[in-house]
Amino acid sequence: MDIERLAKTENALAVADRLWRAEMQQAFGPDAVLLYGFGVDHQGNPGTQLRTTFEARKSAIATWRHARRLAD
């Protein structure tokens, strides 16, 4: 079990999530994540900061899930 790796991926996911949430709020308002967080229409256009943070968060989730499976 690699607890240190899991902790690092959890931290990276938390940072990526905060950045994405901030971009969502800037683009769509204070309730953006609740209203649009799971829709494909609000991921941002390619090359935008919103899309960059969306993709970084998506990658961080996948990395965390992989580390979680290895930790079990």
PDB file of N, CA, C and O in Angstrom:
ATOM      1  N   MET A   1       0.847  -1.179   0.000  1.00  0.00           N
ATOM      2  CA  MET A   1       0.000   0.000   0.000  1.00  0.00           C
ATOM      3  C   MET A   1       0.893   1.242   0.000  1.00  0.00           C
ATOM      4  O   MET A   1       1.756   1.383   0.854  1.00  0.00           O
ATOM      5  N   ASP A   2       0.679   2.121  -0.951  1.00  0.00           N
ATOM      6  CA  ASP A   2       1.497   3.325  -1.077  1.00  0.00           C
ATOM      7  C   ASP A   2       0.677   4.538  -0.634  1.00  0.00           C
ATOM      8  O   ASP A   2       0.106   5.256  -1.451  1.00  0.00           O
ATOM      9  N   ILE A   3       0.625   4.752   0.670  1.00  0.00           N
ATOM     10  CA  ILE A   3      -0.165   5.831   1.249  1.00  0.00           C
ATOM     11  C   ILE A   3       0.374   7.198   0.825  1.00  0.00           C
ATOM     12  O   ILE A   3      -0.396   8.136   0.573  1.00  0.00           O
ATOM     13  N   GLU A   4       1.683   7.319   0.715  1.00  0.00           N
ATOM     14  CA  GLU A   4       2.281   8.600   0.326  1.00  0.00           C
ATOM     15  C   GLU A   4       1.844   8.991  -1.089  1.00  0.00           C
ATOM     16  O   GLU A   4       1.493  10.140  -1.345  1.00  0.00           O
ATOM     17  N   ARG A   5       1.857   8.041  -2.016  1.00  0.00           N
ATOM     18  CA  ARG A   5       1.406   8.321  -3.389  1.00  0.00           C
ATOM     19  C   ARG A   5      -0.066   8.713  -3.402  1.00  0.00           C
ATOM     20  O   ARG A   5      -0.464   9.648  -4.097  1.00  0.00           O
ATOM     21  N   LEU A   6      -0.873   8.000  -2.647  1.00  0.00           N
ATOM     22  CA  LEU A   6      -2.294   8.320  -2.575  1.00  0.00           C
ATOM     23  C   LEU A   6      -2.500   9.727  -2.028  1.00  0.00           C
ATOM     24  O   LEU A   6      -3.295  10.500  -2.567  1.00  0.00           O
ATOM     25  N   ALA A   7      -1.774  10.087  -0.995  1.00  0.00           N
ATOM     26  CA  ALA A   7      -1.891  11.422  -0.409  1.00  0.00           C
ATOM     27  C   ALA A   7      -1.493  12.500  -1.415  1.00  0.00           C
ATOM     28  O   ALA A   7      -2.144  13.547  -1.511  1.00  0.00           O
ATOM     29  N   LYS A   8      -0.435  12.253  -2.179  1.00  0.00           N
ATOM     30  CA  LYS A   8      -0.010  13.222  -3.188  1.00  0.00           C
ATOM     31  C   LYS A   8      -1.069  13.395  -4.276  1.00  0.00           C
ATOM     32  O   LYS A   8      -1.333  14.509  -4.731  1.00  0.00           O
ATOM     33  N   THR A   9      -1.680  12.287  -4.690  1.00  0.00           N
ATOM     34  CA  THR A   9      -2.707  12.401  -5.729  1.00  0.00           C
ATOM     35  C   THR A   9      -3.965  13.079  -5.187  1.00  0.00           C
ATOM     36  O   THR A   9      -4.631  13.810  -5.917  1.00  0.00           O
ATOM     37  N   GLU A  10      -4.282  12.854  -3.926  1.00  0.00           N
ATOM     38  CA  GLU A  10      -5.420  13.541  -3.307  1.00  0.00           C
ATOM     39  C   GLU A  10      -5.171  15.043  -3.251  1.00  0.00           C
ATOM     40  O   GLU A  10      -6.077  15.842  -3.526  1.00  0.00           O
ATOM     41  N   ASN A  11      -3.949  15.424  -2.911  1.00  0.00           N
ATOM     42  CA  ASN A  11      -3.600  16.837  -2.860  1.00  0.00           C
ATOM     43  C   ASN A  11      -3.680  17.466  -4.259  1.00  0.00           C
ATOM     44  O   ASN A  11      -4.225  18.558  -4.428  1.00  0.00           O
ATOM     45  N   ALA A  12      -3.137  16.776  -5.252  1.00  0.00           N
ATOM     46  CA  ALA A  12      -3.179  17.284  -6.627  1.00  0.00           C
ATOM     47  C   ALA A  12      -4.620  17.425  -7.101  1.00  0.00           C
ATOM     48  O   ALA A  12      -4.979  18.412  -7.773  1.00  0.00           O
ATOM     49  N   LEU A  13      -5.464  16.466  -6.747  1.00  0.00           N
ATOM     50  CA  LEU A  13      -6.878  16.547  -7.115  1.00  0.00           C
ATOM     51  C   LEU A  13      -7.551  17.730  -6.435  1.00  0.00           C
ATOM     52  O   LEU A  13      -8.318  18.462  -7.060  1.00  0.00           O
ATOM     53  N   ALA A  14      -7.267  17.959  -5.176  1.00  0.00           N
ATOM     54  CA  ALA A  14      -7.867  19.085  -4.450  1.00  0.00           C
ATOM     55  C   ALA A  14      -7.477  20.420  -5.093  1.00  0.00           C
ATOM     56  O   ALA A  14      -8.320  21.310  -5.262  1.00  0.00           O
ATOM     57  N   VAL A  15      -6.220  20.549  -5.474  1.00  0.00           N
ATOM     58  CA  VAL A  15      -5.760  21.789  -6.123  1.00  0.00           C
ATOM     59  C   VAL A  15      -6.434  21.958  -7.477  1.00  0.00           C
ATOM     60  O   VAL A  15      -6.949  23.034  -7.793  1.00  0.00           O
ATOM     61  N   ALA A  16      -6.443  20.908  -8.281  1.00  0.00           N
ATOM     62  CA  ALA A  16      -7.068  20.977  -9.601  1.00  0.00           C
ATOM     63  C   ALA A  16      -8.554  21.308  -9.486  1.00  0.00           C
ATOM     64  O   ALA A  16      -9.092  22.095 -10.271  1.00  0.00           O
ATOM     65  N   ASP A  17      -9.211  20.718  -8.509  1.00  0.00           N
ATOM     66  CA  ASP A  17     -10.634  20.967  -8.311  1.00  0.00           C
ATOM     67  C   ASP A  17     -10.887  22.430  -7.924  1.00  0.00           C
ATOM     68  O   ASP A  17     -11.807  23.058  -8.442  1.00  0.00           O
ATOM     69  N   ARG A  18     -10.069  22.972  -7.033  1.00  0.00           N
ATOM     70  CA  ARG A  18     -10.232  24.381  -6.631  1.00  0.00           C
ATOM     71  C   ARG A  18     -10.042  25.325  -7.814  1.00  0.00           C
ATOM     72  O   ARG A  18     -10.804  26.281  -7.976  1.00  0.00           O
ATOM     73  N   LEU A  19      -9.038  25.050  -8.644  1.00  0.00           N
ATOM     74  CA  LEU A  19      -8.795  25.903  -9.806  1.00  0.00           C
ATOM     75  C   LEU A  19      -9.952  25.828 -10.799  1.00  0.00           C
ATOM     76  O   LEU A  19     -10.393  26.847 -11.334  1.00  0.00           O
ATOM     77  N   TRP A  20     -10.445  24.626 -11.043  1.00  0.00           N
ATOM     78  CA  TRP A  20     -11.580  24.454 -11.955  1.00  0.00           C
ATOM     79  C   TRP A  20     -12.831  25.146 -11.404  1.00  0.00           C
ATOM     80  O   TRP A  20     -13.526  25.847 -12.146  1.00  0.00           O
ATOM     81  N   ARG A  21     -13.104  24.993 -10.122  1.00  0.00           N
ATOM     82  CA  ARG A  21     -14.265  25.646  -9.514  1.00  0.00           C
ATOM     83  C   ARG A  21     -14.167  27.166  -9.626  1.00  0.00           C
ATOM     84  O   ARG A  21     -15.157  27.834  -9.903  1.00  0.00           O
ATOM     85  N   ALA A  22     -12.978  27.702  -9.430  1.00  0.00           N
ATOM     86  CA  ALA A  22     -12.788  29.155  -9.551  1.00  0.00           C
ATOM     87  C   ALA A  22     -13.056  29.617 -10.978  1.00  0.00           C
ATOM     88  O   ALA A  22     -13.714  30.651 -11.193  1.00  0.00           O
ATOM     89  N   GLU A  23     -12.590  28.865 -11.955  1.00  0.00           N
ATOM     90  CA  GLU A  23     -12.848  29.215 -13.358  1.00  0.00           C
ATOM     91  C   GLU A  23     -14.339  29.115 -13.687  1.00  0.00           C
ATOM     92  O   GLU A  23     -14.879  29.954 -14.409  1.00  0.00           O
ATOM     93  N   MET A  24     -14.990  28.082 -13.188  1.00  0.00           N
ATOM     94  CA  MET A  24     -16.435  27.922 -13.412  1.00  0.00           C
ATOM     95  C   MET A  24     -17.195  29.107 -12.826  1.00  0.00           C
ATOM     96  O   MET A  24     -18.082  29.669 -13.477  1.00  0.00           O
ATOM     97  N   GLN A  25     -16.845  29.502 -11.611  1.00  0.00           N
ATOM     98  CA  GLN A  25     -17.527  30.622 -10.972  1.00  0.00           C
ATOM     99  C   GLN A  25     -17.273  31.922 -11.718  1.00  0.00           C
ATOM    100  O   GLN A  25     -18.186  32.737 -11.872  1.00  0.00           O
ATOM    101  N   GLN A  26     -16.072  32.104 -12.200  1.00  0.00           N
ATOM    102  CA  GLN A  26     -15.757  33.316 -12.952  1.00  0.00           C
ATOM    103  C   GLN A  26     -16.546  33.355 -14.259  1.00  0.00           C
ATOM    104  O   GLN A  26     -17.043  34.404 -14.656  1.00  0.00           O
ATOM    105  N   ALA A  27     -16.676  32.226 -14.911  1.00  0.00           N
ATOM    106  CA  ALA A  27     -17.352  32.171 -16.205  1.00  0.00           C
ATOM    107  C   ALA A  27     -18.869  32.189 -16.092  1.00  0.00           C
ATOM    108  O   ALA A  27     -19.543  32.822 -16.914  1.00  0.00           O
ATOM    109  N   PHE A  28     -19.425  31.522 -15.080  1.00  0.00           N
ATOM    110  CA  PHE A  28     -20.866  31.306 -15.039  1.00  0.00           C
ATOM    111  C   PHE A  28     -21.563  31.739 -13.755  1.00  0.00           C
ATOM    112  O   PHE A  28     -22.750  31.522 -13.600  1.00  0.00           O
ATOM    113  N   GLY A  29     -20.829  32.308 -12.811  1.00  0.00           N
ATOM    114  CA  GLY A  29     -21.441  32.797 -11.595  1.00  0.00           C
ATOM    115  C   GLY A  29     -21.242  31.883 -10.403  1.00  0.00           C
ATOM    116  O   GLY A  29     -20.697  30.788 -10.520  1.00  0.00           O
ATOM    117  N   PRO A  30     -21.701  32.336  -9.224  1.00  0.00           N
ATOM    118  CA  PRO A  30     -21.416  31.641  -7.965  1.00  0.00           C
ATOM    119  C   PRO A  30     -21.992  30.225  -7.855  1.00  0.00           C
ATOM    120  O   PRO A  30     -21.449  29.398  -7.130  1.00  0.00           O
ATOM    121  N   ASP A  31     -23.061  29.934  -8.564  1.00  0.00           N
ATOM    122  CA  ASP A  31     -23.658  28.597  -8.500  1.00  0.00           C
ATOM    123  C   ASP A  31     -23.282  27.734  -9.704  1.00  0.00           C
ATOM    124  O   ASP A  31     -23.923  26.722  -9.985  1.00  0.00           O
ATOM    125  N   ALA A  32     -22.242  28.119 -10.408  1.00  0.00           N
ATOM    126  CA  ALA A  32     -21.873  27.461 -11.663  1.00  0.00           C
ATOM    127  C   ALA A  32     -21.632  25.963 -11.516  1.00  0.00           C
ATOM    128  O   ALA A  32     -22.096  25.176 -12.335  1.00  0.00           O
ATOM    129  N   VAL A  33     -20.917  25.566 -10.491  1.00  0.00           N
ATOM    130  CA  VAL A  33     -20.607  24.145 -10.334  1.00  0.00           C
ATOM    131  C   VAL A  33     -21.887  23.353 -10.088  1.00  0.00           C
ATOM    132  O   VAL A  33     -22.080  22.283 -10.668  1.00  0.00           O
ATOM    133  N   LEU A  34     -22.764  23.879  -9.269  1.00  0.00           N
ATOM    134  CA  LEU A  34     -24.028  23.195  -9.005  1.00  0.00           C
ATOM    135  C   LEU A  34     -24.916  23.128 -10.241  1.00  0.00           C
ATOM    136  O   LEU A  34     -25.551  22.118 -10.517  1.00  0.00           O
ATOM    137  N   LEU A  35     -24.942  24.215 -10.998  1.00  0.00           N
ATOM    138  CA  LEU A  35     -25.828  24.277 -12.166  1.00  0.00           C
ATOM    139  C   LEU A  35     -25.241  23.616 -13.412  1.00  0.00           C
ATOM    140  O   LEU A  35     -25.978  22.995 -14.179  1.00  0.00           O
ATOM    141  N   TYR A  36     -23.952  23.754 -13.625  1.00  0.00           N
ATOM    142  CA  TYR A  36     -23.354  23.345 -14.890  1.00  0.00           C
ATOM    143  C   TYR A  36     -22.164  22.395 -14.762  1.00  0.00           C
ATOM    144  O   TYR A  36     -21.581  21.995 -15.764  1.00  0.00           O
ATOM    145  N   GLY A  37     -21.800  22.040 -13.570  1.00  0.00           N
ATOM    146  CA  GLY A  37     -20.574  21.280 -13.351  1.00  0.00           C
ATOM    147  C   GLY A  37     -20.491  19.936 -14.035  1.00  0.00           C
ATOM    148  O   GLY A  37     -19.403  19.437 -14.276  1.00  0.00           O
ATOM    149  N   PHE A  38     -21.619  19.350 -14.378  1.00  0.00           N
ATOM    150  CA  PHE A  38     -21.591  18.020 -14.960  1.00  0.00           C
ATOM    151  C   PHE A  38     -22.063  17.994 -16.405  1.00  0.00           C
ATOM    152  O   PHE A  38     -22.167  16.935 -17.001  1.00  0.00           O
ATOM    153  N   GLY A  39     -22.324  19.163 -16.965  1.00  0.00           N
ATOM    154  CA  GLY A  39     -22.765  19.225 -18.349  1.00  0.00           C
ATOM    155  C   GLY A  39     -21.601  19.414 -19.303  1.00  0.00           C
ATOM    156  O   GLY A  39     -20.626  20.095 -19.002  1.00  0.00           O
ATOM    157  N   VAL A  40     -21.685  18.820 -20.462  1.00  0.00           N
ATOM    158  CA  VAL A  40     -20.614  18.938 -21.448  1.00  0.00           C
ATOM    159  C   VAL A  40     -20.606  20.306 -22.117  1.00  0.00           C
ATOM    160  O   VAL A  40     -19.600  20.694 -22.711  1.00  0.00           O
ATOM    161  N   ASP A  41     -21.688  21.050 -22.012  1.00  0.00           N
ATOM    162  CA  ASP A  41     -21.770  22.363 -22.650  1.00  0.00           C
ATOM    163  C   ASP A  41     -20.970  23.436 -21.930  1.00  0.00           C
ATOM    164  O   ASP A  41     -20.739  24.493 -22.481  1.00  0.00           O
ATOM    165  N   HIS A  42     -20.538  23.180 -20.725  1.00  0.00           N
ATOM    166  CA  HIS A  42     -19.867  24.198 -19.922  1.00  0.00           C
ATOM    167  C   HIS A  42     -18.447  23.796 -19.530  1.00  0.00           C
ATOM    168  O   HIS A  42     -17.969  24.133 -18.459  1.00  0.00           O
ATOM    169  N   GLN A  43     -17.769  23.082 -20.420  1.00  0.00           N
ATOM    170  CA  GLN A  43     -16.388  22.669 -20.161  1.00  0.00           C
ATOM    171  C   GLN A  43     -15.393  23.691 -20.694  1.00  0.00           C
ATOM    172  O   GLN A  43     -14.208  23.585 -20.406  1.00  0.00           O
ATOM    173  N   GLY A  44     -15.854  24.637 -21.458  1.00  0.00           N
ATOM    174  CA  GLY A  44     -14.966  25.637 -22.044  1.00  0.00           C
ATOM    175  C   GLY A  44     -14.475  25.215 -23.414  1.00  0.00           C
ATOM    176  O   GLY A  44     -14.377  24.024 -23.715  1.00  0.00           O
ATOM    177  N   ASN A  45     -14.181  26.170 -24.234  1.00  0.00           N
ATOM    178  CA  ASN A  45     -13.658  25.892 -25.573  1.00  0.00           C
ATOM    179  C   ASN A  45     -12.188  25.508 -25.489  1.00  0.00           C
ATOM    180  O   ASN A  45     -11.470  25.943 -24.581  1.00  0.00           O
ATOM    181  N   PRO A  46     -11.718  24.705 -26.440  1.00  0.00           N
ATOM    182  CA  PRO A  46     -10.295  24.342 -26.449  1.00  0.00           C
ATOM    183  C   PRO A  46      -9.408  25.585 -26.402  1.00  0.00           C
ATOM    184  O   PRO A  46      -9.678  26.585 -27.066  1.00  0.00           O
ATOM    185  N   GLY A  47      -8.384  25.506 -25.589  1.00  0.00           N
ATOM    186  CA  GLY A  47      -7.441  26.608 -25.457  1.00  0.00           C
ATOM    187  C   GLY A  47      -7.805  27.638 -24.407  1.00  0.00           C
ATOM    188  O   GLY A  47      -7.001  28.503 -24.082  1.00  0.00           O
ATOM    189  N   THR A  48      -9.012  27.543 -23.826  1.00  0.00           N
ATOM    190  CA  THR A  48      -9.412  28.492 -22.791  1.00  0.00           C
ATOM    191  C   THR A  48      -8.938  28.000 -21.430  1.00  0.00           C
ATOM    192  O   THR A  48      -8.661  26.815 -21.232  1.00  0.00           O
ATOM    193  N   GLN A  49      -8.860  28.926 -20.493  1.00  0.00           N
ATOM    194  CA  GLN A  49      -8.455  28.558 -19.131  1.00  0.00           C
ATOM    195  C   GLN A  49      -9.467  27.599 -18.512  1.00  0.00           C
ATOM    196  O   GLN A  49      -9.092  26.686 -17.777  1.00  0.00           O
ATOM    197  N   LEU A  50     -10.743  27.782 -18.818  1.00  0.00           N
ATOM    198  CA  LEU A  50     -11.766  26.883 -18.287  1.00  0.00           C
ATOM    199  C   LEU A  50     -11.536  25.462 -18.784  1.00  0.00           C
ATOM    200  O   LEU A  50     -11.566  24.506 -18.004  1.00  0.00           O
ATOM    201  N   ARG A  51     -11.263  25.291 -20.066  1.00  0.00           N
ATOM    202  CA  ARG A  51     -11.017  23.946 -20.597  1.00  0.00           C
ATOM    203  C   ARG A  51      -9.740  23.362 -20.013  1.00  0.00           C
ATOM    204  O   ARG A  51      -9.670  22.181 -19.691  1.00  0.00           O
ATOM    205  N   THR A  52      -8.718  24.196 -19.872  1.00  0.00           N
ATOM    206  CA  THR A  52      -7.448  23.725 -19.308  1.00  0.00           C
ATOM    207  C   THR A  52      -7.649  23.204 -17.893  1.00  0.00           C
ATOM    208  O   THR A  52      -7.155  22.123 -17.545  1.00  0.00           O
ATOM    209  N   THR A  53      -8.385  23.953 -17.067  1.00  0.00           N
ATOM    210  CA  THR A  53      -8.615  23.501 -15.694  1.00  0.00           C
ATOM    211  C   THR A  53      -9.542  22.291 -15.659  1.00  0.00           C
ATOM    212  O   THR A  53      -9.382  21.407 -14.812  1.00  0.00           O
ATOM    213  N   PHE A  54     -10.499  22.223 -16.580  1.00  0.00           N
ATOM    214  CA  PHE A  54     -11.385  21.068 -16.666  1.00  0.00           C
ATOM    215  C   PHE A  54     -10.579  19.809 -16.982  1.00  0.00           C
ATOM    216  O   PHE A  54     -10.734  18.771 -16.334  1.00  0.00           O
ATOM    217  N   GLU A  55      -9.702  19.909 -17.973  1.00  0.00           N
ATOM    218  CA  GLU A  55      -8.882  18.763 -18.366  1.00  0.00           C
ATOM    219  C   GLU A  55      -7.903  18.371 -17.262  1.00  0.00           C
ATOM    220  O   GLU A  55      -7.672  17.175 -17.032  1.00  0.00           O
ATOM    221  N   ALA A  56      -7.329  19.354 -16.580  1.00  0.00           N
ATOM    222  CA  ALA A  56      -6.405  19.061 -15.476  1.00  0.00           C
ATOM    223  C   ALA A  56      -7.142  18.335 -14.349  1.00  0.00           C
ATOM    224  O   ALA A  56      -6.610  17.379 -13.758  1.00  0.00           O
ATOM    225  N   ARG A  57      -8.355  18.768 -14.052  1.00  0.00           N
ATOM    226  CA  ARG A  57      -9.152  18.117 -13.003  1.00  0.00           C
ATOM    227  C   ARG A  57      -9.505  16.695 -13.407  1.00  0.00           C
ATOM    228  O   ARG A  57      -9.413  15.758 -12.613  1.00  0.00           O
ATOM    229  N   LYS A  58      -9.902  16.522 -14.659  1.00  0.00           N
ATOM    230  CA  LYS A  58     -10.246  15.195 -15.177  1.00  0.00           C
ATOM    231  C   LYS A  58      -9.047  14.248 -15.063  1.00  0.00           C
ATOM    232  O   LYS A  58      -9.188  13.100 -14.637  1.00  0.00           O
ATOM    233  N   SER A  59      -7.879  14.729 -15.417  1.00  0.00           N
ATOM    234  CA  SER A  59      -6.663  13.938 -15.308  1.00  0.00           C
ATOM    235  C   SER A  59      -6.328  13.622 -13.854  1.00  0.00           C
ATOM    236  O   SER A  59      -5.932  12.492 -13.526  1.00  0.00           O
ATOM    237  N   ALA A  60      -6.488  14.601 -12.979  1.00  0.00           N
ATOM    238  CA  ALA A  60      -6.215  14.392 -11.554  1.00  0.00           C
ATOM    239  C   ALA A  60      -7.158  13.353 -10.953  1.00  0.00           C
ATOM    240  O   ALA A  60      -6.750  12.556 -10.108  1.00  0.00           O
ATOM    241  N   ILE A  61      -8.400  13.352 -11.398  1.00  0.00           N
ATOM    242  CA  ILE A  61      -9.353  12.347 -10.924  1.00  0.00           C
ATOM    243  C   ILE A  61      -8.901  10.952 -11.342  1.00  0.00           C
ATOM    244  O   ILE A  61      -8.898  10.019 -10.537  1.00  0.00           O
ATOM    245  N   ALA A  62      -8.504  10.804 -12.597  1.00  0.00           N
ATOM    246  CA  ALA A  62      -8.052   9.500 -13.095  1.00  0.00           C
ATOM    247  C   ALA A  62      -6.804   9.026 -12.342  1.00  0.00           C
ATOM    248  O   ALA A  62      -6.707   7.849 -11.975  1.00  0.00           O
ATOM    249  N   THR A  63      -5.872   9.929 -12.095  1.00  0.00           N
ATOM    250  CA  THR A  63      -4.652   9.584 -11.374  1.00  0.00           C
ATOM    251  C   THR A  63      -4.970   9.170  -9.943  1.00  0.00           C
ATOM    252  O   THR A  63      -4.435   8.187  -9.417  1.00  0.00           O
ATOM    253  N   TRP A  64      -5.862   9.911  -9.296  1.00  0.00           N
ATOM    254  CA  TRP A  64      -6.258   9.577  -7.930  1.00  0.00           C
ATOM    255  C   TRP A  64      -6.950   8.213  -7.877  1.00  0.00           C
ATOM    256  O   TRP A  64      -6.659   7.399  -7.005  1.00  0.00           O
ATOM    257  N   ARG A  65      -7.841   7.956  -8.827  1.00  0.00           N
ATOM    258  CA  ARG A  65      -8.533   6.659  -8.848  1.00  0.00           C
ATOM    259  C   ARG A  65      -7.542   5.507  -9.012  1.00  0.00           C
ATOM    260  O   ARG A  65      -7.677   4.462  -8.369  1.00  0.00           O
ATOM    261  N   HIS A  66      -6.556   5.715  -9.861  1.00  0.00           N
ATOM    262  CA  HIS A  66      -5.542   4.667 -10.072  1.00  0.00           C
ATOM    263  C   HIS A  66      -4.752   4.441  -8.773  1.00  0.00           C
ATOM    264  O   HIS A  66      -4.543   3.281  -8.369  1.00  0.00           O
ATOM    265  N   ALA A  67      -4.341   5.504  -8.133  1.00  0.00           N
ATOM    266  CA  ALA A  67      -3.590   5.375  -6.873  1.00  0.00           C
ATOM    267  C   ALA A  67      -4.449   4.725  -5.799  1.00  0.00           C
ATOM    268  O   ALA A  67      -3.961   3.936  -4.990  1.00  0.00           O
ATOM    269  N   ARG A  68      -5.715   5.031  -5.802  1.00  0.00           N
ATOM    270  CA  ARG A  68      -6.631   4.445  -4.813  1.00  0.00           C
ATOM    271  C   ARG A  68      -6.741   2.934  -5.002  1.00  0.00           C
ATOM    272  O   ARG A  68      -6.729   2.169  -4.038  1.00  0.00           O
ATOM    273  N   ARG A  69      -6.850   2.505  -6.269  1.00  0.00           N
ATOM    274  CA  ARG A  69      -6.915   1.072  -6.534  1.00  0.00           C
ATOM    275  C   ARG A  69      -5.643   0.363  -6.082  1.00  0.00           C
ATOM    276  O   ARG A  69      -5.696  -0.740  -5.553  1.00  0.00           O
ATOM    277  N   LEU A  70      -4.500   1.007  -6.308  1.00  0.00           N
ATOM    278  CA  LEU A  70      -3.229   0.410  -5.890  1.00  0.00           C
ATOM    279  C   LEU A  70      -3.087   0.356  -4.372  1.00  0.00           C
ATOM    280  O   LEU A  70      -2.413  -0.525  -3.848  1.00  0.00           O
ATOM    281  N   ALA A  71      -3.733   1.307  -3.687  1.00  0.00           N
ATOM    282  CA  ALA A  71      -3.630   1.376  -2.236  1.00  0.00           C
ATOM    283  C   ALA A  71      -4.513   0.345  -1.535  1.00  0.00           C
ATOM    284  O   ALA A  71      -4.292   0.036  -0.373  1.00  0.00           O
ATOM    285  N   ASP A  72      -5.502  -0.151  -2.232  1.00  0.00           N
ATOM    286  CA  ASP A  72      -6.419  -1.135  -1.600  1.00  0.00           C
ATOM    287  C   ASP A  72      -5.805  -2.491  -1.447  1.00  0.00           C
ATOM    288  O   ASP A  72      -4.956  -2.966  -2.006  1.00  0.00           O
TER     289      ASP A  72
END
